[in-house]
Amino acid sequence: MPRPRRSGPRCRAGTAFAIGDIEATIISDGLLDLGSANAQFPAAPPEDIARIMAEEFLPVDPMMLEQNALVLNINQRVVLFDSGMGSDQLFGDKAGRLIRNLAAAGIAPEQVDDIVLTHAHCDHCWGMVGDGGALNFPNAQVHISQADFEFWTDEAKLSAEGFLPTFVKGARRNLMPYRDRMLFVTDGQEVLPGVTAISTPGHTMGHMSYAISSGNESFLNVGDVVHHTALLFQNPTWEFAFDSDPKLAAQTRVRLFDMASADETRMIGYHFPFPGLGHIRREGDAFDYVPIPMTHG
Ligand SMILES: [Zn+2]
């Protein structure tokens, strides 16, 4: 006889969990292949990178990052944080799985009422428009900071050096079709009931984190304030190759780590090991990442 299935949002198997009255689920967009960690942290001592990765039983090359998209059900309103990489294989062929994994969790793209973006990099907003140009989330309102929207859709950057033109082209393709249903998020604003934007600039100039609270429970969705848990928790001032302002990104990271370690903040990290829920613990001048075990029921 099958065991009776306990019902309710707290008891769904897999990555579902509750934040007070808010039902939360983490949906993976798959993995990003960033190549060598030495290239992503160009100013960091290669011997330190090699030692830390060995301690974590991880290769230096390729450095892989998860992509954990948070989905909330707030009073029957379906809210998706970041949209994944889409079909582009700029960072390998293991990304772009969000729509498929949403379906596996019983969530159709048409059901998504809001997309809340932390920032406008490829792995966060290139999943919004399909290959044929149709909207992947035809009923969604989009929330993003004005600074990030304007920076990453700026046509003048299409002739810039480095990765900027590729990123701007992709952001324009994925964001402009939603322009008439876009709301700009500001620091401290309650974007949706229980969801408050917190400005965390540096990785991009308009980068936003989001505090989610209901009843006595809360999580902080940190976005890309921190990417690699093994490297950056131990070395929060290391500069990441894709930071718009690496010094400001490091300051923001240290500020957030100080606050989150003191307050025992429960964090959700887009690039943390799946499903990306964890605490931060102070270890002298450095920090340590402590995953929250996923429990069922
Ligand atoms: Zn990212």
GROMACS .gro file of C-alpha atoms and ligand atoms in nm:
model
  298
    1MET     CA    1   0.000   0.000   0.000
    2PRO     CA    2   0.148   0.337  -0.094
    3ARG     CA    3   0.234   0.563   0.191
    4PRO     CA    4  -0.021   0.842   0.228
    5ARG     CA    5   0.116   1.154   0.070
    6ARG     CA    6   0.132   1.447   0.303
    7SER     CA    7  -0.011   1.748   0.128
    8GLY     CA    8   0.058   2.118   0.142
    9PRO     CA    9   0.330   2.342   0.009
   10ARG     CA   10   0.578   2.249   0.285
   11CYS     CA   11   0.566   1.882   0.191
   12ARG     CA   12   0.628   1.870  -0.181
   13ALA     CA   13   0.928   1.658  -0.258
   14GLY     CA   14   1.238   1.795  -0.423
   15THR     CA   15   1.335   2.155  -0.389
   16ALA     CA   16   1.008   2.305  -0.265
   17PHE     CA   17   1.012   2.485   0.067
   18ALA     CA   18   0.812   2.748   0.248
   19ILE     CA   19   0.888   3.103   0.350
   20GLY     CA   20   0.600   3.166   0.592
   21ASP     CA   21   0.288   3.162   0.375
   22ILE     CA   22   0.488   3.185   0.053
   23GLU     CA   23   0.545   2.863  -0.140
   24ALA     CA   24   0.896   2.855  -0.284
   25THR     CA   25   1.066   2.626  -0.534
   26ILE     CA   26   1.412   2.626  -0.685
   27ILE     CA   27   1.422   2.537  -1.054
   28SER     CA   28   1.758   2.468  -1.219
   29ASP     CA   29   1.857   2.618  -1.552
   30GLY     CA   30   2.149   2.378  -1.562
   31LEU     CA   31   2.521   2.447  -1.545
   32LEU     CA   32   2.749   2.715  -1.683
   33ASP     CA   33   3.098   2.616  -1.798
   34LEU     CA   34   3.322   2.914  -1.722
   35GLY     CA   35   3.646   2.750  -1.827
   36SER     CA   36   3.947   2.795  -1.601
   37ALA     CA   37   3.890   2.951  -1.259
   38ASN     CA   38   4.223   3.129  -1.310
   39ALA     CA   39   4.073   3.323  -1.601
   40GLN     CA   40   3.765   3.420  -1.398
   41PHE     CA   41   3.969   3.549  -1.103
   42PRO     CA   42   4.266   3.699  -1.292
   43ALA     CA   43   4.416   3.882  -0.991
   44ALA     CA   44   4.390   3.586  -0.752
   45PRO     CA   45   4.703   3.374  -0.683
   46PRO     CA   46   4.672   3.058  -0.896
   47GLU     CA   47   4.820   2.850  -0.612
   48ASP     CA   48   4.539   2.965  -0.379
   49ILE     CA   49   4.277   2.876  -0.641
   50ALA     CA   50   4.438   2.535  -0.692
   51ARG     CA   51   4.452   2.464  -0.316
   52ILE     CA   52   4.090   2.565  -0.247
   53MET     CA   53   3.951   2.375  -0.544
   54ALA     CA   54   4.149   2.065  -0.439
   55GLU     CA   55   4.011   2.095  -0.085
   56GLU     CA   56   3.661   2.103  -0.231
   57PHE     CA   57   3.732   1.812  -0.469
   58LEU     CA   58   3.664   2.039  -0.766
   59PRO     CA   59   3.867   2.097  -1.083
   60VAL     CA   60   4.019   2.438  -1.154
   61ASP     CA   61   3.919   2.385  -1.518
   62PRO     CA   62   3.635   2.377  -1.595
   63MET     CA   63   3.488   2.590  -1.321
   64MET     CA   64   3.119   2.510  -1.334
   65LEU     CA   65   2.845   2.724  -1.183
   66GLU     CA   66   2.491   2.617  -1.105
   67GLN     CA   67   2.193   2.830  -1.196
   68ASN     CA   68   1.917   2.825  -0.936
   69ALA     CA   69   1.604   3.012  -1.037
   70LEU     CA   70   1.369   3.087  -0.749
   71VAL     CA   71   0.994   3.057  -0.807
   72LEU     CA   72   0.750   3.194  -0.551
   73ASN     CA   73   0.378   3.147  -0.520
   74ILE     CA   74   0.258   3.461  -0.342
   75ASN     CA   75  -0.120   3.450  -0.298
   76GLN     CA   76  -0.153   3.254  -0.625
   77ARG     CA   77   0.078   3.495  -0.806
   78VAL     CA   78   0.364   3.303  -0.971
   79VAL     CA   79   0.691   3.495  -0.947
   80LEU     CA   80   1.012   3.385  -1.123
   81PHE     CA   81   1.350   3.533  -1.026
   82ASP     CA   82   1.580   3.543  -1.331
   83SER     CA   83   1.517   3.348  -1.649
   84GLY     CA   84   1.831   3.146  -1.719
   85MET     CA   85   2.056   3.137  -2.022
   86GLY     CA   86   1.809   3.042  -2.297
   87SER     CA   87   1.938   2.835  -2.589
   88ASP     CA   88   2.268   3.023  -2.634
   89GLN     CA   89   2.573   2.806  -2.575
   90LEU     CA   90   2.815   3.084  -2.484
   91PHE     CA   91   2.894   2.893  -2.164
   92GLY     CA   92   2.848   2.536  -2.284
   93ASP     CA   93   2.562   2.302  -2.362
   94LYS     CA   94   2.452   2.221  -2.007
   95ALA     CA   95   2.250   2.541  -1.951
   96GLY     CA   96   1.915   2.660  -2.084
   97ARG     CA   97   1.701   2.401  -1.908
   98LEU     CA   98   1.470   2.629  -1.713
   99ILE     CA   99   1.153   2.592  -1.925
  100ARG     CA  100   1.192   2.213  -1.933
  101ASN     CA  101   1.251   2.197  -1.557
  102LEU     CA  102   0.962   2.435  -1.486
  103ALA     CA  103   0.737   2.196  -1.679
  104ALA     CA  104   0.868   1.903  -1.474
  105ALA     CA  105   0.768   2.096  -1.161
  106GLY     CA  106   0.420   2.154  -1.305
  107ILE     CA  107   0.471   2.522  -1.388
  108ALA     CA  108   0.379   2.639  -1.739
  109PRO     CA  109   0.553   2.956  -1.867
  110GLU     CA  110   0.211   3.115  -1.929
  111GLN     CA  111   0.143   3.089  -1.555
  112VAL     CA  112   0.431   3.317  -1.465
  113ASP     CA  113   0.287   3.654  -1.360
  114ASP     CA  114   0.612   3.831  -1.273
  115ILE     CA  115   0.977   3.798  -1.364
  116VAL     CA  116   1.201   3.972  -1.113
  117LEU     CA  117   1.555   4.022  -1.243
  118THR     CA  118   1.862   4.061  -1.025
  119HIS     CA  119   2.052   4.197  -1.325
  120ALA     CA  120   2.069   4.177  -1.704
  121HIS     CA  121   2.358   3.935  -1.766
  122CYS     CA  122   2.309   3.648  -2.011
  123ASP     CA  123   2.254   3.373  -1.754
  124HIS     CA  124   1.978   3.580  -1.590
  125CYS     CA  125   1.779   3.728  -1.877
  126TRP     CA  126   1.852   3.544  -2.202
  127GLY     CA  127   1.579   3.288  -2.134
  128MET     CA  128   1.299   3.539  -2.179
  129VAL     CA  129   1.255   3.519  -2.558
  130GLY     CA  130   1.253   3.198  -2.764
  131ASP     CA  131   1.460   3.125  -3.073
  132GLY     CA  132   1.173   3.235  -3.300
  133GLY     CA  133   1.137   3.568  -3.122
  134ALA     CA  134   0.822   3.482  -2.925
  135LEU     CA  135   0.797   3.568  -2.556
  136ASN     CA  136   0.869   3.265  -2.340
  137PHE     CA  137   0.661   3.420  -2.061
  138PRO     CA  138   0.374   3.586  -2.248
  139ASN     CA  139   0.181   3.695  -1.939
  140ALA     CA  140   0.469   3.818  -1.723
  141GLN     CA  141   0.540   4.164  -1.597
  142VAL     CA  142   0.913   4.231  -1.570
  143HIS     CA  143   1.087   4.399  -1.276
  144ILE     CA  144   1.445   4.526  -1.319
  145SER     CA  145   1.650   4.824  -1.203
  146GLN     CA  146   1.655   5.114  -1.447
  147ALA     CA  147   2.035   5.132  -1.423
  148ASP     CA  148   2.076   4.775  -1.541
  149PHE     CA  149   1.814   4.803  -1.814
  150GLU     CA  150   1.974   5.117  -1.956
  151PHE     CA  151   2.333   4.991  -1.930
  152TRP     CA  152   2.276   4.651  -2.091
  153THR     CA  153   2.042   4.769  -2.368
  154ASP     CA  154   2.263   5.064  -2.466
  155GLU     CA  155   2.326   5.042  -2.843
  156ALA     CA  156   2.640   5.254  -2.809
  157LYS     CA  157   2.807   4.955  -2.637
  158LEU     CA  158   2.758   4.734  -2.944
  159SER     CA  159   3.091   4.864  -3.073
  160ALA     CA  160   3.277   4.834  -2.739
  161GLU     CA  161   3.569   4.602  -2.664
  162GLY     CA  162   3.548   4.263  -2.493
  163PHE     CA  163   3.227   4.083  -2.399
  164LEU     CA  164   3.005   4.393  -2.383
  165PRO     CA  165   2.865   4.381  -2.741
  166THR     CA  166   2.760   4.015  -2.706
  167PHE     CA  167   2.595   4.081  -2.370
  168VAL     CA  168   2.419   4.397  -2.492
  169LYS     CA  169   2.293   4.228  -2.808
  170GLY     CA  170   2.146   3.941  -2.606
  171ALA     CA  171   1.995   4.170  -2.343
  172ARG     CA  172   1.830   4.382  -2.612
  173ARG     CA  173   1.688   4.073  -2.781
  174ASN     CA  174   1.543   3.945  -2.452
  175LEU     CA  175   1.439   4.265  -2.276
  176MET     CA  176   1.312   4.503  -2.545
  177PRO     CA  177   1.007   4.288  -2.634
  178TYR     CA  178   0.896   4.326  -2.270
  179ARG     CA  179   0.959   4.701  -2.258
  180ASP     CA  180   0.590   4.796  -2.239
  181ARG     CA  181   0.535   4.572  -1.937
  182MET     CA  182   0.851   4.659  -1.749
  183LEU     CA  183   0.860   4.818  -1.405
  184PHE     CA  184   1.178   4.971  -1.267
  185VAL     CA  185   1.282   4.854  -0.921
  186THR     CA  186   1.439   5.091  -0.669
  187ASP     CA  187   1.638   5.028  -0.350
  188GLY     CA  188   1.410   4.952  -0.054
  189GLN     CA  189   1.097   4.918  -0.268
  190GLU     CA  190   0.845   4.643  -0.192
  191VAL     CA  191   0.830   4.503  -0.545
  192LEU     CA  192   0.562   4.246  -0.466
  193PRO     CA  193   0.399   4.152  -0.133
  194GLY     CA  194   0.684   4.029   0.089
  195VAL     CA  195   0.955   4.096  -0.173
  196THR     CA  196   1.181   4.397  -0.106
  197ALA     CA  197   1.460   4.513  -0.340
  198ILE     CA  198   1.805   4.583  -0.194
  199SER     CA  199   2.061   4.761  -0.409
  200THR     CA  200   2.382   4.554  -0.428
  201PRO     CA  201   2.589   4.724  -0.700
  202GLY     CA  202   2.925   4.621  -0.842
  203HIS     CA  203   2.874   4.298  -1.032
  204THR     CA  204   2.654   4.519  -1.246
  205MET     CA  205   2.579   4.879  -1.159
  206GLY     CA  206   2.208   4.818  -1.111
  207HIS     CA  207   2.238   4.476  -0.947
  208MET     CA  208   1.954   4.402  -0.703
  209SER     CA  209   1.916   4.145  -0.429
  210TYR     CA  210   1.572   4.066  -0.291
  211ALA     CA  211   1.463   4.007   0.068
  212ILE     CA  212   1.166   3.773   0.084
  213SER     CA  213   0.966   3.758   0.404
  214SER     CA  214   0.638   3.620   0.530
  215GLY     CA  215   0.535   3.578   0.892
  216ASN     CA  216   0.849   3.517   1.096
  217GLU     CA  217   1.047   3.369   0.809
  218SER     CA  218   1.277   3.532   0.560
  219PHE     CA  219   1.536   3.459   0.293
  220LEU     CA  220   1.771   3.690   0.108
  221ASN     CA  221   1.799   3.616  -0.263
  222VAL     CA  222   2.153   3.749  -0.316
  223GLY     CA  223   2.171   3.703  -0.693
  224ASP     CA  224   2.529   3.744  -0.815
  225VAL     CA  225   2.679   3.927  -0.518
  226VAL     CA  226   2.875   3.602  -0.480
  227HIS     CA  227   2.931   3.331  -0.742
  228HIS     CA  228   3.161   3.052  -0.639
  229THR     CA  229   3.093   2.943  -0.282
  230ALA     CA  230   3.432   2.777  -0.227
  231LEU     CA  231   3.646   3.059  -0.366
  232LEU     CA  232   3.460   3.377  -0.274
  233PHE     CA  233   3.343   3.294   0.079
  234GLN     CA  234   3.708   3.245   0.175
  235ASN     CA  235   3.822   3.540  -0.035
  236PRO     CA  236   3.538   3.793  -0.056
  237THR     CA  237   3.764   4.065  -0.201
  238TRP     CA  238   3.868   3.862  -0.506
  239GLU     CA  239   3.764   4.032  -0.827
  240PHE     CA  240   3.552   3.839  -1.076
  241ALA     CA  241   3.611   3.882  -1.450
  242PHE     CA  242   3.250   3.971  -1.530
  243ASP     CA  243   3.211   4.237  -1.259
  244SER     CA  244   3.128   4.579  -1.406
  245ASP     CA  245   3.308   4.744  -1.112
  246PRO     CA  246   3.515   4.474  -0.936
  247LYS     CA  247   3.618   4.697  -0.644
  248LEU     CA  248   3.258   4.801  -0.574
  249ALA     CA  249   3.145   4.438  -0.615
  250ALA     CA  250   3.398   4.331  -0.350
  251GLN     CA  251   3.284   4.608  -0.111
  252THR     CA  252   2.921   4.505  -0.159
  253ARG     CA  253   3.012   4.139  -0.102
  254VAL     CA  254   3.200   4.212   0.222
  255ARG     CA  255   2.915   4.435   0.346
  256LEU     CA  256   2.658   4.166   0.271
  257PHE     CA  257   2.874   3.892   0.428
  258ASP     CA  258   2.920   4.098   0.746
  259MET     CA  259   2.546   4.156   0.772
  260ALA     CA  260   2.437   3.803   0.678
  261SER     CA  261   2.684   3.631   0.912
  262ALA     CA  262   2.586   3.856   1.206
  263ASP     CA  263   2.211   3.819   1.143
  264GLU     CA  264   2.223   3.448   1.051
  265THR     CA  265   2.048   3.539   0.728
  266ARG     CA  266   1.917   3.250   0.521
  267MET     CA  267   2.044   3.305   0.169
  268ILE     CA  268   1.948   3.189  -0.179
  269GLY     CA  269   2.236   3.206  -0.428
  270TYR     CA  270   2.177   3.183  -0.801
  271HIS     CA  271   2.517   3.019  -0.851
  272PHE     CA  272   2.550   2.827  -0.522
  273PRO     CA  273   2.554   2.445  -0.537
  274PHE     CA  274   2.198   2.332  -0.619
  275PRO     CA  275   1.947   2.413  -0.477
  276GLY     CA  276   2.143   2.710  -0.345
  277LEU     CA  277   2.009   2.766   0.007
  278GLY     CA  278   2.261   2.836   0.280
  279HIS     CA  279   2.395   3.034   0.571
  280ILE     CA  280   2.721   3.218   0.600
  281ARG     CA  281   2.954   3.167   0.898
  282ARG     CA  282   3.240   3.396   0.992
  283GLU     CA  283   3.581   3.226   1.009
  284GLY     CA  284   3.825   3.491   1.134
  285ASP     CA  285   3.872   3.735   0.846
  286ALA     CA  286   3.709   3.497   0.601
  287PHE     CA  287   3.372   3.326   0.577
  288ASP     CA  288   3.236   2.980   0.521
  289TYR     CA  289   2.928   2.864   0.333
  290VAL     CA  290   2.696   2.625   0.516
  291PRO     CA  291   2.424   2.468   0.299
  292ILE     CA  292   2.075   2.434   0.446
  293PRO     CA  293   1.966   2.069   0.424
  294MET     CA  294   1.654   2.021   0.218
  295THR     CA  295   1.390   1.842   0.419
  296HIS     CA  296   1.057   1.706   0.306
  297GLY     CA  297   0.759   1.781   0.524
  298ZN      ZN  298   2.514   3.499  -1.302
   0.00000   0.00000   0.00000
